Amino acid sequence: MTEAPLIAGIELGGTKIICILARGPDDIEETVRIPTTRPDETMAAIEAVLDRWSGFLAIGIGSFGPVSIDRHSRDYGHITSTPKPGWAGTDIAGRLQRRYGVPAGFHSDVVGAALAEARWGAAKGLADIAYVTVGTGVGAGMIAGGRPVDGLTHSELGHIRPVRFPGDDWIGHCPFHGACVEGLAAGPAIAARIGQPAHEAPADHPVWDCVAHALGQLLHTLVLTGIPRRIVMGGGVMDASHLFPRVRAAMTRSLNGYIALPEVGLTDSFIVPPSLGGNAGPLGAIVLGEHALADYRGTAFTSA
């Protein structure tokens, strides 16, 4: 079997960056964590790590967004209309590709995590999946036929506006949409609503009913795309183990029997936690780098 290529992967998060030099989960040469600060300072820190590394054939980048993924666009590889101060318009992929002279794959961090979980994790063996992250923000990435579902841009399903939980009229926390799913269910939204970090809220706190209701409708929407054969849910908020059964039940109530497929009905196996844990994002960047290398070589990507 041909040895997998050595890839430099970067998971660019809102609070931290993980740089990883690897061929896959069983062949990781080094992992380095960097705080996310100002764009110029952060990019210089990333380059200081990559400058120490040698032998990588491509770079893969999974970034917080929104990001531009259209290779024909002038701002391809840039972070676009992010609410994170100072980062809108930052060139990520182009800068690194010019510096290191290797192909650079670029996508949202949640799509990267989806690729990793489909390749090595909780959705291994499935070519059509969705990954949902519920943490600082809420994002959803879909994979069909082993490749990201792309078009004009990547999906931003964390910003759909759900039907509100009965009796809940809180204005929400999203600076763009108020009470979208992210504005109701992300970690900062929960903290803003209850006055304490989400992880400190007890399992019987009423906020969880509102959170599960919003997330259940996000999953309802994902099911209606007809794509995912499994939905993997990660992120810090989903570390609350009591949330999974509530979200599964909320999705089932919201669908109301409309999709009568056994895969969807078996919610314990249809909606699952990630098995790669905190490595899903960094390893997703490795897959993005492999995709970029395959495209550069003009060959079909294989997960073998």
Short mmCIF file of C-alpha atoms in Angstrom, two decimals:
data_model
loop_
_atom_site.label_atom_id
_atom_site.label_comp_id
_atom_site.label_asym_id
_atom_site.label_seq_id
_atom_site.Cartn_x
_atom_site.Cartn_y
_atom_site.Cartn_z
CA MET A 1 0.00 0.00 0.00
CA THR A 2 1.29 3.47 -0.89
CA GLU A 3 2.19 5.54 2.14
CA ALA A 4 -0.18 8.41 2.79
CA PRO A 5 1.31 11.85 2.08
CA LEU A 6 2.61 14.01 4.90
CA ILE A 7 0.30 17.00 5.33
CA ALA A 8 0.48 20.16 7.43
CA GLY A 9 -2.98 20.74 8.84
CA ILE A 10 -4.36 23.87 10.51
CA GLU A 11 -7.61 24.07 12.43
CA LEU A 12 -8.26 27.79 12.82
CA GLY A 13 -10.69 28.31 15.69
CA GLY A 14 -12.13 31.39 17.30
CA THR A 15 -10.08 30.98 20.48
CA LYS A 16 -7.26 28.62 19.52
CA ILE A 17 -5.45 27.19 16.49
CA ILE A 18 -4.20 23.63 16.25
CA CYS A 19 -1.36 22.93 13.83
CA ILE A 20 -0.77 19.27 13.06
CA LEU A 21 1.82 17.45 10.96
CA ALA A 22 0.41 14.04 10.09
CA ARG A 23 -0.53 11.38 7.61
CA GLY A 24 -3.58 10.32 9.61
CA PRO A 25 -4.74 9.54 13.15
CA ASP A 26 -2.18 6.77 13.58
CA ASP A 27 0.73 8.78 12.19
CA ILE A 28 0.88 12.19 13.85
CA GLU A 29 4.36 13.69 14.01
CA GLU A 30 3.57 16.82 16.00
CA THR A 31 0.64 18.90 17.27
CA VAL A 32 1.01 22.54 18.35
CA ARG A 33 -1.63 24.79 19.93
CA ILE A 34 -1.61 28.56 19.38
CA PRO A 35 -3.99 31.15 20.83
CA THR A 36 -6.12 33.06 18.32
CA THR A 37 -5.29 36.73 18.74
CA ARG A 38 -4.90 39.45 16.08
CA PRO A 39 -4.71 38.19 12.49
CA ASP A 40 -1.13 39.35 11.86
CA GLU A 41 0.13 37.94 15.15
CA THR A 42 -1.74 34.66 14.72
CA MET A 43 -0.63 34.08 11.13
CA ALA A 44 2.98 34.78 12.09
CA ALA A 45 2.71 32.20 14.89
CA ILE A 46 1.31 29.62 12.46
CA GLU A 47 4.15 30.29 10.03
CA ALA A 48 6.70 29.93 12.81
CA VAL A 49 5.40 26.39 13.40
CA LEU A 50 5.29 25.43 9.73
CA ASP A 51 8.77 26.88 9.16
CA ARG A 52 10.12 24.24 11.56
CA TRP A 53 8.45 21.42 9.66
CA SER A 54 9.71 19.82 6.48
CA GLY A 55 8.54 17.20 4.04
CA PHE A 56 4.85 18.12 3.91
CA LEU A 57 3.36 17.95 0.42
CA ALA A 58 0.27 20.05 1.02
CA ILE A 59 -1.44 22.25 3.57
CA GLY A 60 -5.03 21.78 4.73
CA ILE A 61 -6.92 24.53 6.54
CA GLY A 62 -10.26 24.27 8.32
CA SER A 63 -11.28 27.72 9.51
CA PHE A 64 -13.95 29.47 11.51
CA GLY A 65 -16.08 31.50 9.18
CA PRO A 66 -17.82 32.49 7.16
CA VAL A 67 -15.09 31.76 4.61
CA SER A 68 -14.77 32.02 0.83
CA ILE A 69 -14.41 28.56 -0.73
CA ASP A 70 -15.01 29.48 -4.42
CA ARG A 71 -11.67 28.93 -6.14
CA HIS A 72 -12.74 31.32 -8.94
CA SER A 73 -13.43 34.14 -6.51
CA ARG A 74 -10.91 36.92 -5.84
CA ASP A 75 -11.29 36.36 -2.10
CA TYR A 76 -10.90 32.56 -2.17
CA GLY A 77 -9.21 31.38 1.00
CA HIS A 78 -10.25 34.45 2.98
CA ILE A 79 -12.35 34.76 6.10
CA THR A 80 -15.28 36.96 5.10
CA SER A 81 -18.07 38.50 7.22
CA THR A 82 -17.08 37.09 10.58
CA PRO A 83 -18.18 38.88 13.75
CA LYS A 84 -14.74 38.15 15.23
CA PRO A 85 -13.10 41.59 15.53
CA GLY A 86 -10.32 42.27 13.05
CA TRP A 87 -10.57 39.02 11.10
CA ALA A 88 -12.98 39.93 8.30
CA GLY A 89 -11.12 39.90 4.97
CA THR A 90 -8.08 38.00 6.28
CA ASP A 91 -6.28 35.95 3.61
CA ILE A 92 -5.42 32.53 5.02
CA ALA A 93 -4.94 29.99 2.22
CA GLY A 94 -3.29 32.29 -0.32
CA ARG A 95 -0.75 33.58 2.14
CA LEU A 96 0.31 30.09 3.23
CA GLN A 97 0.32 28.68 -0.29
CA ARG A 98 2.59 31.49 -1.51
CA ARG A 99 4.96 31.05 1.41
CA TYR A 100 5.37 27.27 1.19
CA GLY A 101 4.77 26.58 -2.51
CA VAL A 102 2.55 23.54 -1.96
CA PRO A 103 -1.17 22.99 -2.68
CA ALA A 104 -3.47 24.36 0.00
CA GLY A 105 -6.95 23.01 0.75
CA PHE A 106 -9.33 25.39 2.47
CA HIS A 107 -12.81 25.02 3.94
CA SER A 108 -14.88 25.67 7.03
CA ASP A 109 -13.73 23.99 10.22
CA VAL A 110 -17.00 22.08 10.51
CA VAL A 111 -16.63 20.60 7.01
CA GLY A 112 -13.12 19.55 7.96
CA ALA A 113 -14.45 17.77 11.04
CA ALA A 114 -17.10 16.08 8.89
CA LEU A 115 -14.44 14.77 6.51
CA ALA A 116 -12.40 13.36 9.39
CA GLU A 117 -15.35 11.65 11.08
CA ALA A 118 -16.38 10.14 7.73
CA ARG A 119 -12.86 8.94 7.04
CA TRP A 120 -11.75 7.65 10.43
CA GLY A 121 -14.42 8.32 13.03
CA ALA A 122 -18.06 7.87 14.01
CA ALA A 123 -19.27 7.83 10.39
CA LYS A 124 -16.49 5.66 8.98
CA GLY A 125 -17.63 3.81 5.88
CA LEU A 126 -20.41 6.29 5.07
CA ALA A 127 -19.96 8.60 2.10
CA ASP A 128 -22.92 10.84 2.95
CA ILE A 129 -22.97 12.44 6.39
CA ALA A 130 -23.46 15.67 8.30
CA TYR A 131 -21.39 17.05 11.14
CA VAL A 132 -22.83 19.60 13.54
CA THR A 133 -20.72 21.53 16.00
CA VAL A 134 -22.32 23.29 18.96
CA GLY A 135 -19.78 25.35 20.82
CA THR A 136 -18.75 28.98 20.48
CA GLY A 137 -20.98 28.94 17.41
CA VAL A 138 -23.25 26.45 15.68
CA GLY A 139 -22.21 25.08 12.31
CA ALA A 140 -23.17 22.20 10.06
CA GLY A 141 -21.12 20.60 7.30
CA MET A 142 -22.37 18.02 4.84
CA ILE A 143 -20.42 15.41 2.90
CA ALA A 144 -21.89 13.62 -0.13
CA GLY A 145 -19.97 11.02 -2.10
CA GLY A 146 -16.96 11.65 0.13
CA ARG A 147 -16.70 15.33 -0.84
CA PRO A 148 -18.03 18.53 0.75
CA VAL A 149 -21.42 19.69 -0.49
CA ASP A 150 -20.41 22.99 -2.06
CA GLY A 151 -21.97 25.57 -4.32
CA LEU A 152 -21.93 29.34 -4.13
CA THR A 153 -20.55 28.99 -0.61
CA HIS A 154 -20.52 26.57 2.31
CA SER A 155 -23.68 25.96 4.31
CA GLU A 156 -24.49 28.24 7.25
CA LEU A 157 -27.31 26.21 8.73
CA GLY A 158 -26.51 27.33 12.24
CA HIS A 159 -28.23 30.56 11.29
CA ILE A 160 -31.62 29.19 10.31
CA ARG A 161 -34.50 30.70 12.31
CA PRO A 162 -36.30 27.94 14.23
CA VAL A 163 -39.87 27.92 15.44
CA ARG A 164 -39.52 29.06 19.05
CA PHE A 165 -40.00 26.82 22.05
CA PRO A 166 -43.49 27.45 23.48
CA GLY A 167 -43.43 30.45 25.79
CA ASP A 168 -39.86 31.44 24.95
CA ASP A 169 -39.51 35.00 23.69
CA TRP A 170 -35.84 35.67 24.55
CA ILE A 171 -34.30 37.89 21.86
CA GLY A 172 -31.32 35.61 21.23
CA HIS A 173 -27.59 36.29 21.09
CA CYS A 174 -26.61 36.30 17.40
CA PRO A 175 -25.48 39.78 16.29
CA PHE A 176 -26.93 39.14 12.82
CA HIS A 177 -30.16 37.22 13.47
CA GLY A 178 -30.93 37.32 17.16
CA ALA A 179 -32.79 34.07 17.84
CA CYS A 180 -31.37 31.84 15.10
CA VAL A 181 -30.15 28.39 16.16
CA GLU A 182 -26.70 29.78 16.99
CA GLY A 183 -28.28 32.67 18.86
CA LEU A 184 -30.22 30.22 21.02
CA ALA A 185 -28.00 27.16 21.40
CA ALA A 186 -24.33 28.17 21.17
CA GLY A 187 -22.28 28.32 24.35
CA PRO A 188 -22.13 32.15 24.51
CA ALA A 189 -25.89 32.32 23.90
CA ILE A 190 -26.61 29.99 26.80
CA ALA A 191 -24.25 31.96 29.04
CA ALA A 192 -25.87 35.27 28.05
CA ARG A 193 -29.31 33.89 28.78
CA ILE A 194 -28.67 32.29 32.17
CA GLY A 195 -25.74 34.35 33.47
CA GLN A 196 -23.32 31.44 33.85
CA PRO A 197 -21.26 29.23 31.51
CA ALA A 198 -23.21 26.51 29.75
CA HIS A 199 -21.16 23.73 31.35
CA GLU A 200 -22.23 24.95 34.79
CA ALA A 201 -25.96 24.67 34.05
CA PRO A 202 -27.43 21.59 35.76
CA ALA A 203 -29.19 18.98 33.66
CA ASP A 204 -32.60 20.04 34.96
CA HIS A 205 -32.14 23.71 34.06
CA PRO A 206 -35.02 24.85 31.79
CA VAL A 207 -32.59 26.36 29.28
CA TRP A 208 -31.81 22.88 27.96
CA ASP A 209 -35.37 22.43 26.68
CA CYS A 210 -34.97 25.56 24.56
CA VAL A 211 -31.52 24.47 23.35
CA ALA A 212 -32.71 20.98 22.38
CA HIS A 213 -35.77 22.42 20.64
CA ALA A 214 -33.61 24.66 18.44
CA LEU A 215 -31.07 21.94 17.67
CA GLY A 216 -33.81 19.43 16.88
CA GLN A 217 -35.08 21.75 14.16
CA LEU A 218 -31.57 22.12 12.74
CA LEU A 219 -31.39 18.33 12.46
CA HIS A 220 -34.91 18.31 10.94
CA THR A 221 -33.53 20.61 8.21
CA LEU A 222 -30.48 18.41 7.64
CA VAL A 223 -32.67 15.32 7.27
CA LEU A 224 -34.82 17.11 4.70
CA THR A 225 -31.79 17.75 2.47
CA GLY A 226 -31.81 14.01 1.81
CA ILE A 227 -28.05 13.76 2.27
CA PRO A 228 -26.90 12.50 5.67
CA ARG A 229 -27.00 8.81 6.49
CA ARG A 230 -25.67 9.77 9.92
CA ILE A 231 -25.35 13.03 11.83
CA VAL A 232 -22.35 13.48 14.11
CA MET A 233 -22.70 16.18 16.78
CA GLY A 234 -19.67 17.64 18.53
CA GLY A 235 -18.53 20.83 20.24
CA GLY A 236 -18.34 21.87 23.86
CA VAL A 237 -22.08 22.27 24.43
CA MET A 238 -22.69 18.68 23.28
CA ASP A 239 -20.34 17.48 26.02
CA ALA A 240 -23.45 17.68 28.23
CA SER A 241 -24.38 14.00 27.85
CA HIS A 242 -28.00 14.60 28.83
CA LEU A 243 -28.43 16.77 25.72
CA PHE A 244 -28.20 13.96 23.15
CA PRO A 245 -31.46 12.19 24.07
CA ARG A 246 -33.25 15.54 24.24
CA VAL A 247 -32.01 16.59 20.80
CA ARG A 248 -32.91 13.22 19.29
CA ALA A 249 -36.42 13.49 20.72
CA ALA A 250 -36.76 17.09 19.53
CA MET A 251 -35.83 16.13 15.97
CA THR A 252 -38.32 13.26 16.01
CA ARG A 253 -41.10 15.55 17.26
CA SER A 254 -40.26 18.17 14.66
CA LEU A 255 -40.27 15.71 11.74
CA ASN A 256 -43.58 14.31 13.00
CA GLY A 257 -43.23 11.06 11.04
CA TYR A 258 -42.60 12.75 7.69
CA ILE A 259 -39.38 10.85 6.84
CA ALA A 260 -40.34 7.23 7.46
CA LEU A 261 -36.92 5.68 6.97
CA PRO A 262 -35.50 3.18 9.46
CA GLU A 263 -32.11 4.95 9.52
CA VAL A 264 -33.75 8.18 10.71
CA GLY A 265 -36.04 6.39 13.14
CA LEU A 266 -33.14 4.69 14.91
CA THR A 267 -32.00 7.94 16.46
CA ASP A 268 -29.37 6.43 18.76
CA SER A 269 -27.37 5.36 15.71
CA PHE A 270 -28.46 8.22 13.43
CA ILE A 271 -27.40 11.06 15.78
CA VAL A 272 -24.09 10.24 17.43
CA PRO A 273 -21.14 11.92 19.18
CA PRO A 274 -17.79 12.12 17.39
CA SER A 275 -15.30 9.37 18.01
CA LEU A 276 -12.23 11.45 17.16
CA GLY A 277 -12.93 13.91 19.95
CA GLY A 278 -10.79 17.03 19.78
CA ASN A 279 -8.82 15.62 16.85
CA ALA A 280 -11.78 15.76 14.44
CA GLY A 281 -10.98 19.31 13.31
CA PRO A 282 -7.20 18.97 12.97
CA LEU A 283 -7.52 15.62 11.18
CA GLY A 284 -10.14 17.16 8.92
CA ALA A 285 -7.49 19.67 7.87
CA ILE A 286 -5.29 16.71 6.93
CA VAL A 287 -8.05 15.39 4.64
CA LEU A 288 -8.49 18.85 3.10
CA GLY A 289 -4.77 18.88 2.35
CA GLU A 290 -5.01 15.43 0.76
CA HIS A 291 -7.88 16.66 -1.43
CA ALA A 292 -5.83 19.66 -2.54
CA LEU A 293 -2.84 17.47 -3.35
CA ALA A 294 -4.98 15.06 -5.37
CA ASP A 295 -6.54 17.96 -7.29
CA TYR A 296 -3.08 19.42 -7.99
CA ARG A 297 -1.83 16.09 -9.30
CA GLY A 298 -4.98 15.62 -11.37
CA THR A 299 -5.77 12.31 -9.71
CA ALA A 300 -8.90 11.00 -8.02
CA PHE A 301 -8.78 11.28 -4.26
CA THR A 302 -8.84 7.95 -2.49
CA SER A 303 -9.29 7.34 1.19
CA ALA A 304 -7.28 4.13 1.04
#
